[in-house]
Amino acid sequence: MFPIRILLMLVVAFGLAACGGGSKFRKYNGPEVTSIQVHKGARKMYLLHHSKVLEEYDISLGFQPVGHKQFEGDGKTPEGTYFISHHNPKSRYHLSVGISYPNAADQAYAAAMGKSPGGDIMIHGRTRYKGTNEGDWTAGCIAVTDREMEEIYSMLRRNTPIHILP
């Protein structure tokens, strides 16, 4: 009876260790990502090293995907050139990287209209989102799968330009 208990305990211990799944923080040792292109109409994001595409992702956008983000709550994803501003390891959506929206022009336009431009635009995963995770569902962010976000998070550096196209 005693050897069977030990055997069962070992089987359970190894089983739990195998289910650990590892860390969400990956290492990347490939070519530097020199820019990001987001093609909103095609729902695609490309990480580039100069003109070479390193990775391609299917994306979800803001729930009002057509047009440039102008105001807080409009549900649009910005268009234009911005930069990666920071990494957020404690994101509500698994992991995220910040996009430098709003820039000075975005702020000035919104102020002239007497509104807030909004902010907190990110590339992020899907964890803890309670909706369908299908179609365009974000408040203006760019969403990918959690697994893809782990890869993206490891590849991007602060100040990497991101070109968000219609």
XYZ file of C-alpha atoms in Angstrom:
166
model
C 0.000 0.000 0.000
C 2.808 2.409 0.937
C 4.689 2.085 -2.430
C 1.411 2.702 -4.291
C 0.859 5.978 -2.393
C 4.385 7.131 -3.210
C 3.881 6.215 -6.855
C 0.563 8.088 -6.991
C 2.095 11.152 -5.348
C 4.923 11.159 -7.897
C 2.478 10.814 -10.797
C 0.407 13.741 -9.471
C 3.536 15.872 -8.891
C 4.847 15.253 -12.411
C 1.402 15.873 -13.871
C 1.087 19.225 -12.134
C 4.586 20.237 -13.222
C 3.736 19.390 -16.834
C 0.607 21.577 -16.689
C 2.537 24.643 -15.519
C 2.590 26.143 -19.012
C 5.665 28.259 -18.315
C 6.014 31.993 -18.152
C 4.180 34.464 -20.355
C 7.485 36.321 -20.711
C 9.472 35.069 -23.675
C 12.938 35.856 -24.955
C 13.544 37.123 -28.472
C 16.951 36.961 -30.116
C 16.065 37.696 -33.745
C 16.468 40.796 -35.897
C 15.390 44.117 -34.378
C 11.841 45.226 -35.119
C 12.452 48.610 -36.757
C 8.795 49.431 -37.430
C 5.241 48.147 -37.184
C 2.563 48.510 -39.842
C -1.126 48.109 -39.066
C -3.476 47.820 -42.037
C -6.888 48.420 -40.504
C -8.902 47.524 -43.595
C -7.161 44.166 -43.970
C -7.125 43.552 -40.160
C -3.390 42.778 -40.341
C -0.349 43.875 -38.346
C 3.218 43.420 -39.563
C 6.433 43.608 -37.535
C 9.272 44.651 -39.830
C 13.053 44.748 -39.832
C 13.546 47.584 -42.317
C 11.539 46.337 -45.350
C 11.478 42.640 -44.371
C 8.342 41.291 -42.680
C 9.364 39.355 -39.570
C 5.853 38.458 -38.365
C 2.271 38.922 -39.549
C -0.806 38.872 -37.283
C -4.577 38.937 -37.704
C -5.965 41.702 -35.466
C -9.153 43.063 -33.953
C -9.708 46.813 -33.723
C -11.973 49.323 -32.034
C -15.687 48.573 -32.300
C -16.025 51.530 -34.760
C -13.052 50.644 -36.986
C -13.485 53.106 -39.864
C -11.739 56.452 -39.531
C -9.183 58.028 -37.217
C -9.713 58.161 -33.459
C -10.598 61.732 -32.482
C -12.346 61.631 -29.142
C -12.571 59.573 -26.004
C -15.242 56.896 -26.323
C -15.572 57.013 -30.128
C -14.521 53.343 -30.411
C -12.034 54.078 -33.192
C -8.447 52.940 -33.546
C -6.094 55.851 -34.337
C -4.509 56.316 -37.759
C -1.092 57.845 -38.353
C 2.420 57.384 -37.044
C 2.943 56.839 -33.337
C 5.537 55.071 -31.188
C 5.632 52.237 -28.680
C 5.559 54.091 -25.355
C 5.859 51.340 -22.733
C 5.375 47.684 -21.821
C 2.659 46.707 -19.332
C 3.313 43.285 -17.746
C 0.192 43.590 -15.540
C -2.319 44.359 -18.286
C -5.993 43.433 -17.902
C -5.546 41.800 -21.299
C -2.660 39.387 -20.563
C 0.207 41.661 -21.708
C 0.196 44.973 -23.545
C 2.414 47.578 -25.138
C 1.377 51.215 -25.186
C 0.979 53.353 -28.296
C 1.807 57.067 -27.983
C -1.705 58.248 -28.947
C -2.674 61.079 -28.538
C 0.079 63.130 -30.126
C 0.122 66.947 -30.101
C -2.089 67.214 -33.210
C -4.655 64.796 -31.742
C -4.730 66.783 -28.490
C -5.084 70.128 -30.276
C -7.949 68.914 -32.483
C -9.889 67.455 -29.575
C -9.322 70.614 -27.497
C -10.573 72.786 -30.373
C -13.749 70.675 -30.372
C -14.057 70.950 -26.591
C -13.551 67.226 -26.070
C -10.964 64.794 -24.711
C -8.901 62.875 -27.289
C -8.935 59.761 -25.112
C -5.835 57.666 -24.656
C -4.530 54.414 -23.236
C -4.335 52.871 -26.718
C -2.479 49.544 -26.675
C -1.589 46.425 -28.560
C -2.868 43.712 -26.217
C -4.032 40.145 -25.783
C -7.547 38.885 -24.997
C -7.406 37.441 -21.471
C -10.241 38.483 -19.179
C -12.264 40.083 -21.990
C -15.819 38.902 -21.351
C -17.102 39.343 -24.895
C -16.821 37.085 -27.916
C -13.239 38.023 -28.915
C -14.535 37.996 -32.476
C -14.638 40.849 -34.937
C -13.816 44.371 -33.770
C -14.484 44.659 -30.045
C -11.870 46.895 -28.406
C -12.351 50.506 -27.288
C -9.744 51.579 -29.877
C -6.850 49.211 -29.207
C -5.299 46.538 -31.412
C -5.928 43.006 -30.118
C -4.198 39.701 -30.899
C -4.283 36.318 -29.181
C -2.532 35.974 -25.825
C 0.078 33.658 -27.356
C 0.796 36.172 -30.128
C 0.966 38.975 -27.556
C 3.685 37.102 -25.674
C 5.744 37.034 -28.872
C 5.027 40.683 -29.749
C 5.787 41.829 -26.198
C 9.237 40.229 -26.392
C 10.013 41.642 -29.853
C 9.055 45.301 -29.440
C 11.156 48.011 -27.864
C 10.206 51.445 -26.626
C 10.123 54.139 -29.350
C 9.580 51.627 -32.183
C 7.476 53.512 -34.766
C 4.005 52.154 -35.493
C 2.261 53.228 -38.708
C -1.480 52.699 -38.482
C -3.043 52.865 -41.932
C -6.739 52.943 -42.944
